Short mmCIF file of C-alpha atoms and ligand atoms in Angstrom, two decimals:
data_model
loop_
_atom_site.label_atom_id
_atom_site.label_comp_id
_atom_site.label_asym_id
_atom_site.label_seq_id
_atom_site.Cartn_x
_atom_site.Cartn_y
_atom_site.Cartn_z
CA MET A 30 0.10 -0.05 0.06
CA LYS A 31 1.41 3.43 -0.96
CA PRO A 32 1.31 6.20 1.71
CA ILE A 33 -1.60 8.50 1.18
CA VAL A 34 -0.79 12.22 0.86
CA VAL A 35 -3.56 14.61 1.15
CA VAL A 36 -3.10 18.07 -0.14
CA THR A 37 -5.59 20.79 0.53
CA GLY A 38 -6.27 23.96 -1.58
CA LYS A 39 -5.73 22.16 -4.83
CA ASN A 40 -6.53 25.26 -6.86
CA GLY A 41 -4.36 27.66 -5.03
CA GLN A 42 -1.00 28.49 -6.27
CA LEU A 43 0.84 25.95 -4.11
CA GLY A 44 -1.70 23.24 -4.28
CA TRP A 45 -1.69 23.65 -8.10
CA GLU A 46 2.08 23.36 -8.20
CA LEU A 47 1.91 20.23 -6.08
CA GLN A 48 -0.59 18.80 -8.48
CA GLN A 49 1.93 19.35 -11.24
CA LEU A 50 4.63 17.71 -9.39
CA ALA A 51 2.41 14.67 -8.18
CA SER A 52 2.66 12.86 -11.59
CA SER A 53 6.51 12.41 -10.91
CA PHE A 54 5.64 10.72 -7.50
CA GLN A 55 2.72 8.55 -8.61
CA ASP A 56 4.57 5.30 -8.12
CA GLN A 57 5.55 6.19 -4.47
CA TYR A 58 2.36 7.94 -3.05
CA GLU A 59 -1.44 8.00 -3.57
CA PHE A 60 -2.29 11.72 -3.68
CA VAL A 61 -5.73 13.07 -2.61
CA PHE A 62 -6.03 16.73 -3.68
CA THR A 63 -8.87 18.50 -2.02
CA ASP A 64 -10.86 21.79 -2.82
CA ARG A 65 -13.47 23.43 -0.56
CA THR A 66 -16.19 21.17 -1.87
CA MET A 67 -14.33 18.07 -0.62
CA LEU A 68 -13.05 19.62 2.57
CA ASP A 69 -14.16 23.05 3.69
CA LEU A 70 -11.87 24.66 6.20
CA GLY A 71 -14.77 27.12 6.89
CA ALA A 72 -16.51 24.13 8.49
CA PRO A 73 -13.88 22.71 11.03
CA GLU A 74 -16.44 19.89 12.09
CA SER A 75 -15.99 18.34 8.60
CA ILE A 76 -12.29 17.49 9.35
CA ALA A 77 -12.64 14.62 11.79
CA PRO A 78 -14.87 12.63 9.47
CA PHE A 79 -12.70 13.37 6.53
CA PHE A 80 -9.70 11.91 8.32
CA ASN A 81 -11.81 9.00 9.55
CA SER A 82 -12.58 7.92 5.79
CA VAL A 83 -9.13 8.81 4.21
CA LYS A 84 -6.57 7.96 7.04
CA PRO A 85 -3.67 9.86 5.37
CA GLN A 86 0.00 9.22 6.20
CA PHE A 87 0.78 12.87 5.02
CA PHE A 88 -1.46 16.02 5.18
CA ILE A 89 -0.15 18.98 3.35
CA ASN A 90 -2.27 21.96 4.25
CA CYS A 91 -1.81 24.54 1.46
CA ALA A 92 -5.48 25.89 1.93
CA ALA A 93 -5.72 29.21 3.80
CA TYR A 94 -7.54 32.37 4.08
CA THR A 95 -5.13 34.42 2.09
CA ALA A 96 -7.03 37.76 1.51
CA VAL A 97 -4.72 39.83 3.68
CA ASP A 98 -6.71 42.96 3.47
CA LYS A 99 -10.28 41.43 3.58
CA ALA A 100 -9.28 39.53 6.78
CA GLU A 101 -9.18 42.79 8.66
CA THR A 102 -13.05 42.93 8.46
CA GLU A 103 -13.81 39.17 7.67
CA LYS A 104 -12.20 38.16 10.98
CA GLU A 105 -14.25 35.24 11.99
CA LEU A 106 -13.90 33.36 8.77
CA ALA A 107 -10.11 34.07 8.60
CA LEU A 108 -9.70 32.75 12.10
CA THR A 109 -11.72 29.69 11.41
CA ILE A 110 -9.82 28.72 8.36
CA ASN A 111 -6.25 29.62 9.52
CA ALA A 112 -6.52 28.71 13.11
CA THR A 113 -9.55 26.68 14.13
CA SER A 114 -9.39 24.24 11.29
CA VAL A 115 -5.54 23.98 11.57
CA SER A 116 -6.03 23.00 15.12
CA GLU A 117 -8.58 20.28 14.15
CA ILE A 118 -6.47 19.14 11.44
CA ALA A 119 -3.37 18.73 13.79
CA ALA A 120 -5.74 16.83 16.34
CA SER A 121 -6.98 14.44 13.70
CA CYS A 122 -3.33 14.12 12.48
CA ALA A 123 -2.26 13.12 16.18
CA LYS A 124 -5.13 10.54 16.10
CA TYR A 125 -4.18 8.90 12.82
CA GLN A 126 -0.36 9.22 13.22
CA THR A 127 -0.30 11.64 10.27
CA ARG A 128 2.68 13.87 9.44
CA LEU A 129 1.27 17.29 8.88
CA ILE A 130 3.05 19.87 6.79
CA THR A 131 1.15 23.16 7.23
CA ILE A 132 2.06 26.47 5.51
CA SER A 133 2.44 29.75 7.34
CA THR A 134 3.70 33.15 6.64
CA ASP A 135 6.41 35.87 7.13
CA TYR A 136 3.46 38.06 8.21
CA VAL A 137 3.63 36.37 11.69
CA PHE A 138 6.71 38.90 12.22
CA ASP A 139 6.31 42.56 12.98
CA GLY A 140 8.75 43.70 10.38
CA GLN A 141 10.90 45.62 12.85
CA GLY A 142 13.86 43.25 12.36
CA LYS A 143 17.12 44.28 10.73
CA ALA A 144 18.32 40.68 9.87
CA PRO A 145 16.91 37.63 8.57
CA TYR A 146 14.37 36.16 11.09
CA ALA A 147 15.39 32.88 12.82
CA THR A 148 12.64 30.28 13.11
CA ASP A 149 12.48 31.04 16.90
CA THR A 150 12.20 34.84 16.61
CA PRO A 151 9.18 35.78 18.64
CA THR A 152 6.07 36.40 16.45
CA ASN A 153 4.30 39.74 16.71
CA PRO A 154 2.00 40.18 13.64
CA VAL A 155 0.84 43.64 12.55
CA ASN A 156 -2.28 42.24 10.74
CA TYR A 157 -5.14 40.17 11.46
CA TYR A 158 -4.20 37.58 8.79
CA GLY A 159 -0.76 37.19 10.50
CA TYR A 160 -2.56 36.81 13.74
CA THR A 161 -4.65 33.99 12.49
CA LYS A 162 -1.61 32.17 11.04
CA ALA A 163 0.39 32.49 14.32
CA ILE A 164 -2.52 31.08 16.17
CA GLY A 165 -2.63 28.28 13.59
CA GLU A 166 1.13 27.71 14.03
CA GLN A 167 0.67 27.27 17.80
CA LYS A 168 -2.23 24.89 17.58
CA ALA A 169 -0.59 22.80 15.04
CA LEU A 170 2.52 22.29 17.18
CA GLU A 171 0.37 21.82 20.42
CA ASN A 172 -2.08 19.28 18.91
CA ASN A 173 0.44 17.11 16.91
CA PRO A 174 4.10 16.65 17.64
CA ASN A 175 4.72 15.35 14.17
CA THR A 176 4.24 18.63 12.48
CA VAL A 177 6.30 20.76 10.14
CA ILE A 178 5.27 24.39 9.75
CA ILE A 179 6.85 26.14 6.82
CA ARG A 180 6.73 29.88 6.86
CA THR A 181 7.09 31.25 3.32
CA SER A 182 6.73 34.94 1.88
CA TRP A 183 5.68 36.74 -1.44
CA VAL A 184 4.40 33.52 -3.16
CA TYR A 185 3.88 33.64 -6.92
CA SER A 186 3.29 31.10 -9.73
CA THR A 187 2.06 30.72 -13.23
CA HIS A 188 -1.21 29.81 -11.72
CA GLY A 189 -3.60 32.12 -9.75
CA ASN A 190 -3.46 35.74 -8.68
CA ASN A 191 -0.06 37.09 -7.54
CA PHE A 192 2.17 40.03 -7.68
CA VAL A 193 4.02 38.94 -10.94
CA LYS A 194 0.92 38.49 -12.93
CA THR A 195 -0.62 41.62 -11.58
CA MET A 196 2.68 43.53 -12.47
CA LEU A 197 2.69 42.17 -16.02
CA ARG A 198 -0.90 43.07 -16.73
CA LEU A 199 -0.49 46.70 -15.30
CA MET A 200 2.71 47.20 -17.18
CA LYS A 201 1.03 46.26 -20.40
CA GLU A 202 -1.87 48.53 -19.58
CA ARG A 203 -0.34 51.81 -18.36
CA PRO A 204 2.70 53.88 -19.23
CA GLU A 205 3.89 54.25 -15.59
CA ILE A 206 3.15 52.37 -12.44
CA LYS A 207 4.21 53.15 -8.68
CA VAL A 208 5.49 50.35 -6.35
CA VAL A 209 6.34 50.42 -2.81
CA ALA A 210 10.12 50.42 -2.29
CA ASP A 211 10.49 50.37 1.51
CA GLN A 212 9.32 46.88 2.24
CA GLN A 213 12.04 44.28 2.06
CA GLY A 214 11.52 40.61 1.75
CA CYS A 215 12.05 37.70 -0.67
CA PRO A 216 9.80 36.20 -3.26
CA THR A 217 8.94 32.50 -3.40
CA TYR A 218 8.19 30.61 -6.63
CA ALA A 219 5.52 28.19 -5.54
CA ALA A 220 6.87 25.52 -7.88
CA ASP A 221 10.23 25.65 -5.75
CA LEU A 222 8.19 25.37 -2.53
CA ALA A 223 6.28 22.45 -3.84
CA GLU A 224 9.59 20.67 -4.60
CA ALA A 225 10.78 21.44 -1.23
CA ILE A 226 7.65 19.99 0.27
CA MET A 227 7.96 16.69 -1.71
CA GLN A 228 11.68 16.42 -0.48
CA ILE A 229 10.34 16.76 3.10
CA VAL A 230 7.81 14.01 2.51
CA ASN A 231 10.57 11.90 0.87
CA ALA A 232 12.91 12.47 3.76
CA SER A 233 10.16 11.30 6.23
CA VAL A 234 9.83 7.99 4.22
CA LYS A 235 13.54 7.56 4.68
CA GLY A 236 13.20 8.22 8.53
CA ASN A 237 13.87 11.92 8.79
CA ASN A 238 10.88 13.14 10.80
CA ARG A 239 12.23 16.28 12.02
CA SER A 240 9.45 18.57 13.12
CA GLY A 241 8.98 22.19 14.21
CA ILE A 242 9.02 25.52 12.47
CA PHE A 243 11.04 26.07 9.20
CA HIS A 244 11.40 29.13 6.78
CA TYR A 245 11.42 28.61 3.00
CA SER A 246 11.51 31.36 0.37
CA ASN A 247 13.99 31.84 -2.55
CA THR A 248 17.29 33.38 -1.65
CA GLY A 249 18.26 36.92 -1.69
CA THR A 250 16.72 40.17 -0.36
CA THR A 251 14.49 42.59 -2.45
CA THR A 252 11.73 45.11 -2.27
CA TRP A 253 8.49 45.04 -3.99
CA PHE A 254 9.84 47.89 -6.35
CA ASN A 255 13.04 45.97 -7.22
CA PHE A 256 10.81 42.87 -7.86
CA ALA A 257 8.68 44.81 -10.18
CA THR A 258 11.76 46.25 -11.97
CA ALA A 259 13.00 42.67 -12.49
CA ILE A 260 9.70 41.50 -13.93
CA LYS A 261 9.62 44.52 -16.31
CA GLU A 262 13.22 43.79 -17.48
CA MET A 263 12.65 40.09 -17.94
CA ALA A 264 9.51 40.67 -19.87
CA GLY A 265 11.18 43.49 -21.98
CA LEU A 266 8.42 46.01 -21.21
CA THR A 267 8.90 49.71 -21.47
CA CYS A 268 6.51 51.02 -18.65
CA SER A 269 8.10 53.35 -16.12
CA VAL A 270 8.29 51.76 -12.69
CA LEU A 271 8.41 54.37 -9.98
CA PRO A 272 9.30 53.81 -6.34
CA ILE A 273 7.01 54.99 -3.63
CA PRO A 274 7.06 54.88 0.26
CA THR A 275 4.48 52.61 2.07
CA GLU A 276 2.46 55.65 3.10
CA ALA A 277 1.74 56.63 -0.51
CA PHE A 278 -0.02 53.13 -1.00
CA PRO A 279 -2.33 52.69 2.05
CA THR A 280 -3.92 49.39 2.60
CA PRO A 281 -6.61 48.17 5.29
CA ALA A 282 -3.90 45.71 6.69
CA LYS A 283 -0.44 46.93 7.67
CA ARG A 284 2.53 45.04 6.05
CA PRO A 285 5.85 44.25 7.80
CA ALA A 286 8.58 46.52 6.70
CA TYR A 287 11.22 43.83 6.91
CA SER A 288 10.20 40.19 6.31
CA VAL A 289 13.42 38.45 5.18
CA MET A 290 13.69 34.95 6.77
CA ASP A 291 16.74 32.90 7.71
CA LEU A 292 16.53 29.74 5.62
CA GLN A 293 19.36 27.93 6.96
CA ASP A 294 17.42 25.32 9.13
CA ILE A 295 15.35 23.82 6.36
CA ALA A 296 18.45 23.55 4.08
CA THR A 297 20.42 21.81 6.59
CA VAL A 298 17.72 19.53 8.21
CA PHE A 299 16.17 18.37 4.99
CA GLY A 300 19.13 18.76 2.45
CA LEU A 301 17.45 21.20 0.44
CA GLU A 302 19.16 23.20 -2.39
CA LEU A 303 17.78 26.72 -1.99
CA LYS A 304 17.14 28.82 -5.20
CA GLU A 305 18.15 32.43 -5.99
CA TRP A 306 14.93 34.61 -6.48
CA LYS A 307 15.88 35.95 -9.78
CA ASN A 308 16.66 32.65 -11.27
CA SER A 309 13.27 31.25 -10.21
CA LEU A 310 11.53 34.38 -11.36
CA ARG A 311 13.21 33.93 -14.82
CA LYS A 312 11.75 30.34 -14.91
CA CYS A 313 8.25 31.40 -14.17
CA MET A 314 8.32 34.29 -16.66
CA GLN A 315 9.54 31.90 -19.30
CA LEU A 316 6.41 29.55 -18.59
CA LEU A 317 4.23 32.57 -18.58
CA HIS A 318 5.73 33.67 -21.96
CA ASP A 319 5.32 30.24 -23.59
N1 NAP B 421 0.45 34.03 -1.35
C1 NAP B 421 1.36 34.60 -0.68
O1 NAP B 421 1.98 35.52 -1.01
C2 NAP B 421 1.72 33.83 0.68
C3 NAP B 421 2.68 34.41 1.31
C4 NAP B 421 3.15 33.82 2.53
C5 NAP B 421 2.40 32.63 3.03
N2 NAP B 421 1.53 32.09 2.21
C6 NAP B 421 0.74 30.95 2.61
O2 NAP B 421 1.07 29.93 1.60
C7 NAP B 421 0.00 28.99 1.59
C8 NAP B 421 -0.46 28.78 0.08
O3 NAP B 421 -0.63 29.96 -0.49
P1 NAP B 421 -1.25 30.25 -1.91
O4 NAP B 421 -0.54 31.46 -2.34
O5 NAP B 421 -1.28 28.95 -2.57
O6 NAP B 421 -2.73 30.62 -1.55
P2 NAP B 421 -3.85 30.79 -2.67
O7 NAP B 421 -3.49 30.86 -3.92
O8 NAP B 421 -4.75 32.06 -2.14
O9 NAP B 421 -4.80 29.59 -2.42
C9 NAP B 421 -5.59 29.20 -1.10
C10 NAP B 421 -6.25 28.07 -1.32
O10 NAP B 421 -7.04 27.91 -0.13
C11 NAP B 421 -8.43 27.45 -0.48
N3 NAP B 421 -9.34 27.86 0.43
C12 NAP B 421 -9.75 29.04 0.87
N4 NAP B 421 -10.84 28.87 1.85
C13 NAP B 421 -10.90 27.65 1.92
C14 NAP B 421 -11.98 26.84 2.70
N5 NAP B 421 -12.90 27.32 3.43
N6 NAP B 421 -11.89 25.59 2.47
C15 NAP B 421 -11.02 24.83 1.82
N7 NAP B 421 -10.08 25.46 1.00
C16 NAP B 421 -10.16 26.88 1.09
C17 NAP B 421 -8.65 28.18 -1.77
O11 NAP B 421 -9.67 27.64 -2.38
P3 NAP B 421 -10.55 28.40 -3.64
O12 NAP B 421 -9.52 28.24 -4.78
O13 NAP B 421 -11.64 27.73 -3.76
O14 NAP B 421 -10.54 29.87 -3.26
C18 NAP B 421 -7.25 28.09 -2.50
O15 NAP B 421 -7.28 27.02 -3.25
C19 NAP B 421 -1.07 29.66 2.45
O16 NAP B 421 -1.01 28.93 3.73
C20 NAP B 421 -0.78 30.94 2.69
O17 NAP B 421 -1.22 31.47 3.81
C21 NAP B 421 1.07 32.53 1.03
#
């Protein structure tokens, strides 16, 4: 019997990338990809019956309430999906000896750091989305010791809505765009994160079941402005990209000013080869172009 790997959020950026990758692992694992019709994280009571019928060996939770600004007003739903349901998932994982891999965010940090955040840097979210994800992390670790939390940042893919696709659209429509230049972080190509997740699953099958909090993004540090400029250059577009301060682009949810994460732990513990952000952006841009 092949180990059963459940992946939630199959139509999201990361879930979709895992679906693309799954064909390379079909001999080793039986994948069950879910969307909200199969497992609704807005209804935590549906989680225990799901586990009872599927009894997975691995549960990769890519589903989340990810509308950062909307979360400031849709608080109850954001908390249910990102915290209450993660807590229930972890409790079910403990019951069925399931290894849980659940995805969290750089937005658990307050952005006041000056050097990459270590995995044990205290969390102090500045927006409600970050708060819900921080509670989800806590509950996941409390309820199931066999949990890997992967904090990631600035995720993009060829699939779904993201900064790269929005920039490409705006740069084609307008002669000039303004982009925030005083928030620092690092982009993550969802395809790279999907590969890292499958390496963590493979490591577990070989006996490496290290648990806890890990950070994964591409490597390097950039700003949204520099990210946009790289997108423009790689696409060969002529639109002017102008830097602006955060105050000039008010949003309902505050964003951390500095959100670069230290990636050393995940690379060392699971033997991952990290990827430089511009190289990964180039790969994604190539696929978008093809
Ligand atoms: N995107 C980023 O920049 C970013 C940054 C840091 C961390 N993260 C984290 O990385 C993970 C993956 O993010 P992503 O970019 O792939 O997100 P995404 O593209 O927004 O996808 C989220 C997925 O969650 C699903 N979902 C939402 N509500 C649900 C519900 N009630 N029941 C079941 N599924 C539900 C969505 O389903 P529908 O397709 O039906 O809406 C979607 O498939 C998330 O944990 C996110 O918090 C993302």
